[in-house]
GROMACS .gro file of C-alpha atoms in nm:
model
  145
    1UNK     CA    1  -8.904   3.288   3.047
    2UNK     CA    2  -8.969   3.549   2.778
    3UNK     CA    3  -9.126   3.853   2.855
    4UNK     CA    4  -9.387   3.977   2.667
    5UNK     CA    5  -9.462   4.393   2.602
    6UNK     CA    6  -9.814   4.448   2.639
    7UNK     CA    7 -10.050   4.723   2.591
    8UNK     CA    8 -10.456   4.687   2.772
    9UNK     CA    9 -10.655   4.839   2.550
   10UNK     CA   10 -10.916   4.751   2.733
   11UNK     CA   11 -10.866   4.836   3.106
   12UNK     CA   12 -11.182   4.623   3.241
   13UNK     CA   13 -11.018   4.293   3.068
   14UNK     CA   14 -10.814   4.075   3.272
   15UNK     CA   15 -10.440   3.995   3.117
   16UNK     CA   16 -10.428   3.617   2.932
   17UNK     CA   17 -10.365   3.356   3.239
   18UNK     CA   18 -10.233   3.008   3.190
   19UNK     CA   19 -10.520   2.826   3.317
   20UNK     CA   20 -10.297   2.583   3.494
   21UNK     CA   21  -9.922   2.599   3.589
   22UNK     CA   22  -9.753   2.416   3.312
   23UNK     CA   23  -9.970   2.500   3.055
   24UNK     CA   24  -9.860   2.558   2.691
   25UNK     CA   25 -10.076   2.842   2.574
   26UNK     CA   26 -10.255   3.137   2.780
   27UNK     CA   27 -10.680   3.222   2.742
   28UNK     CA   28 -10.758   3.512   2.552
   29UNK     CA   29 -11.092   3.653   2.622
   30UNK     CA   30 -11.308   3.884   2.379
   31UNK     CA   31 -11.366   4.237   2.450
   32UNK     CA   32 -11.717   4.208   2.242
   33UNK     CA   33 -12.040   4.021   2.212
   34UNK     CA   34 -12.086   3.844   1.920
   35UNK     CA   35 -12.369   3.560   1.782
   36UNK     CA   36 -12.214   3.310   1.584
   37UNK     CA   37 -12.514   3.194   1.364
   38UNK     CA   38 -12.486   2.808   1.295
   39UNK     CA   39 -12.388   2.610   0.977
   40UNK     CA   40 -12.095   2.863   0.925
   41UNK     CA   41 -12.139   3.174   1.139
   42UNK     CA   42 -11.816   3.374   1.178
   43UNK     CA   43 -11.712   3.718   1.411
   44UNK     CA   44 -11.372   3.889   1.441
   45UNK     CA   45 -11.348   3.893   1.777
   46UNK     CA   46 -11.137   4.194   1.947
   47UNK     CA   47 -10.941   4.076   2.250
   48UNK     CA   48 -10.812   4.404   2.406
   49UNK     CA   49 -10.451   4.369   2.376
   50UNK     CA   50 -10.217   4.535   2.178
   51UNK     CA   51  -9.839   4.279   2.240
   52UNK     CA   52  -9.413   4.338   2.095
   53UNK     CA   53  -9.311   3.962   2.054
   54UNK     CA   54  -8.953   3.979   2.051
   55UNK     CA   55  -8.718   3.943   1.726
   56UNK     CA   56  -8.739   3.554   1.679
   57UNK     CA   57  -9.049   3.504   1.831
   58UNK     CA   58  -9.434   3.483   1.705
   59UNK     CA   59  -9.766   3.393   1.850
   60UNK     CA   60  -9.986   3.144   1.778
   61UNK     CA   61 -10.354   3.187   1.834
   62UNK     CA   62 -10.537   2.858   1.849
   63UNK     CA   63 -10.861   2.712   1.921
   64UNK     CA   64 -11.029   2.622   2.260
   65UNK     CA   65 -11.083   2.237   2.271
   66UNK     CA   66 -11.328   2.324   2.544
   67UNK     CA   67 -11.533   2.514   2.262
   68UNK     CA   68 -11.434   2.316   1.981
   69UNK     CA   69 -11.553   1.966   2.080
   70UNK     CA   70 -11.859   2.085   2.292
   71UNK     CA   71 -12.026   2.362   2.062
   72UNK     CA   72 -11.799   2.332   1.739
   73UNK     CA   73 -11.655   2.675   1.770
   74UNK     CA   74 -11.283   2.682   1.639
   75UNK     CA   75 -11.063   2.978   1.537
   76UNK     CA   76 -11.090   2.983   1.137
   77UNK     CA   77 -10.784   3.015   1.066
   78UNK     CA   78 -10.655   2.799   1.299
   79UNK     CA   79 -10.339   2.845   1.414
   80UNK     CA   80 -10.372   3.205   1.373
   81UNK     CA   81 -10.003   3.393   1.356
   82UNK     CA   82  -9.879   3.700   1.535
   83UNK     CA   83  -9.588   3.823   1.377
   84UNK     CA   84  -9.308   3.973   1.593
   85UNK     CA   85  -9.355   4.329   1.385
   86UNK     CA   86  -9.747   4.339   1.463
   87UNK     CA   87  -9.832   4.640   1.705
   88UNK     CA   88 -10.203   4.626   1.656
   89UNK     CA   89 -10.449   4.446   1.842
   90UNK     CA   90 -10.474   4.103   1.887
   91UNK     CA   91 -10.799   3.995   1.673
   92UNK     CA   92 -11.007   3.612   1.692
   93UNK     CA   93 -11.169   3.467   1.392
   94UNK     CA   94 -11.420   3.218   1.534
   95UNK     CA   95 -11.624   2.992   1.310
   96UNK     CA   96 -11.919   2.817   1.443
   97UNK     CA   97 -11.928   2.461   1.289
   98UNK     CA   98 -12.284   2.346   1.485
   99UNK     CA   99 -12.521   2.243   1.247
  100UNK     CA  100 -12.802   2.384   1.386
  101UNK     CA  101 -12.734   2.595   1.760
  102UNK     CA  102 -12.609   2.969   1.751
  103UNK     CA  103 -12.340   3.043   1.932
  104UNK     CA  104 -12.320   3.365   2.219
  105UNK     CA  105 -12.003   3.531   2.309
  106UNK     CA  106 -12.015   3.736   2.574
  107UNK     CA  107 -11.758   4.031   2.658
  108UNK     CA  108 -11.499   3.839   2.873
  109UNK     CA  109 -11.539   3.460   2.773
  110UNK     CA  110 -11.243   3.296   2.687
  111UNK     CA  111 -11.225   3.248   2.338
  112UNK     CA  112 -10.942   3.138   2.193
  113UNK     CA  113 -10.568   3.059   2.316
  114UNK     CA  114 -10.203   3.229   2.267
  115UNK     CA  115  -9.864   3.046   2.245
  116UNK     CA  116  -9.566   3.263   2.208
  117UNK     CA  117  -9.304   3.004   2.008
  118UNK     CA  118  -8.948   3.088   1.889
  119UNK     CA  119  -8.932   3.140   1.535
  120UNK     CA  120  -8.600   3.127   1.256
  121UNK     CA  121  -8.616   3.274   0.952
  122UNK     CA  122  -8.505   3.042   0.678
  123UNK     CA  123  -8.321   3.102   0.340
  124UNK     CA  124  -8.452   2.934   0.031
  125UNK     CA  125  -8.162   2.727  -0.126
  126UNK     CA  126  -8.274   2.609  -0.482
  127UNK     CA  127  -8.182   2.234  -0.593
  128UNK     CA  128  -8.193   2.074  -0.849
  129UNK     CA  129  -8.345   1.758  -0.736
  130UNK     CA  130  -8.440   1.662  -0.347
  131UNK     CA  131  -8.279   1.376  -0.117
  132UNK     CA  132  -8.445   1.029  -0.134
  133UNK     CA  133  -8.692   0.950   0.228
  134UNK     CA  134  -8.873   0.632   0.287
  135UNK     CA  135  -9.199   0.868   0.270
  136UNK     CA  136  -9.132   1.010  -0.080
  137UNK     CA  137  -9.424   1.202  -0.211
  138UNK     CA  138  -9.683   0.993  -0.050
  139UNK     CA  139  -9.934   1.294   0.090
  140UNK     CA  140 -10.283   1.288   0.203
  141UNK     CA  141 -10.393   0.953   0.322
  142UNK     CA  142 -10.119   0.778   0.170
  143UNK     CA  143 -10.049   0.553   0.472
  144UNK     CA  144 -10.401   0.394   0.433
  145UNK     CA  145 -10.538   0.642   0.763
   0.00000   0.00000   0.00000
């Protein structure tokens, strides 16, 4: 298991916790309150932590389904990316989607979610033409769905 440098910038803030053991991603909680008007409403919401992924590694922050399919509050740019070089700290973009109910954070909710995933860097190799798939260029609802 990697292990991850972190700095509390926020001593009163618990660390992320998987919520259960063999979960995917851990809770990140905000260190703010914030009202997320409806029909749109966005916050950058501070989290408290300051993290050194390793070389090869970056962080994904993702929405709460919890959030997203009871109050339609997602992370806006969803999957948010922490890049192994980041040292600052770790910041939420949440969007509230609801039509017409505000949305409350309060200091401490769990707001969004963090998966550390190995990463390669890739090279760019330029061709003259691609190989031939069975998918081609069909893109956005090209299989009828």
């Amino acid at each position: 298991m990697p292990q991850i440098e972190v700095v509390r910038l926020d001593p009163d803030l618990a660390l992320p916790t998987y919520a259960r053991p063999g979960d995917g991603a851990l809770d990140l909680v905000s260190r703010v309150d914030a009202t997320l008007s409806p029909g749109g409403g966005r916050a950058l919401l501070a989290t408290g932590l300051s993290i050194a992924l390793p070389d090869g590694w970056a962080g994904l922050v993702l929405s709460r389904s919890g959030l997203a399919a009871k109050h339609g509050v997602c992370v806006l740019n969803s999957p948010g990316l922490v890049d192994s070089g980041y040292r600052g700290e770790i910041m939420v973009p949440l969007v509230n989607l609801d039509s017409s109910m505000p949305f409350e954070v309060r200091r401490g909710d769990r707001i969004a979610q963090f998966m550390a995933v190995p990463v390669e860097s890739v090279t760019w190799v330029e061709v003259e033409k691609l190989g031939v798939t069975d998918r081609g260029d069909g893109g956005f609802g090209h299989t009828g769905v």
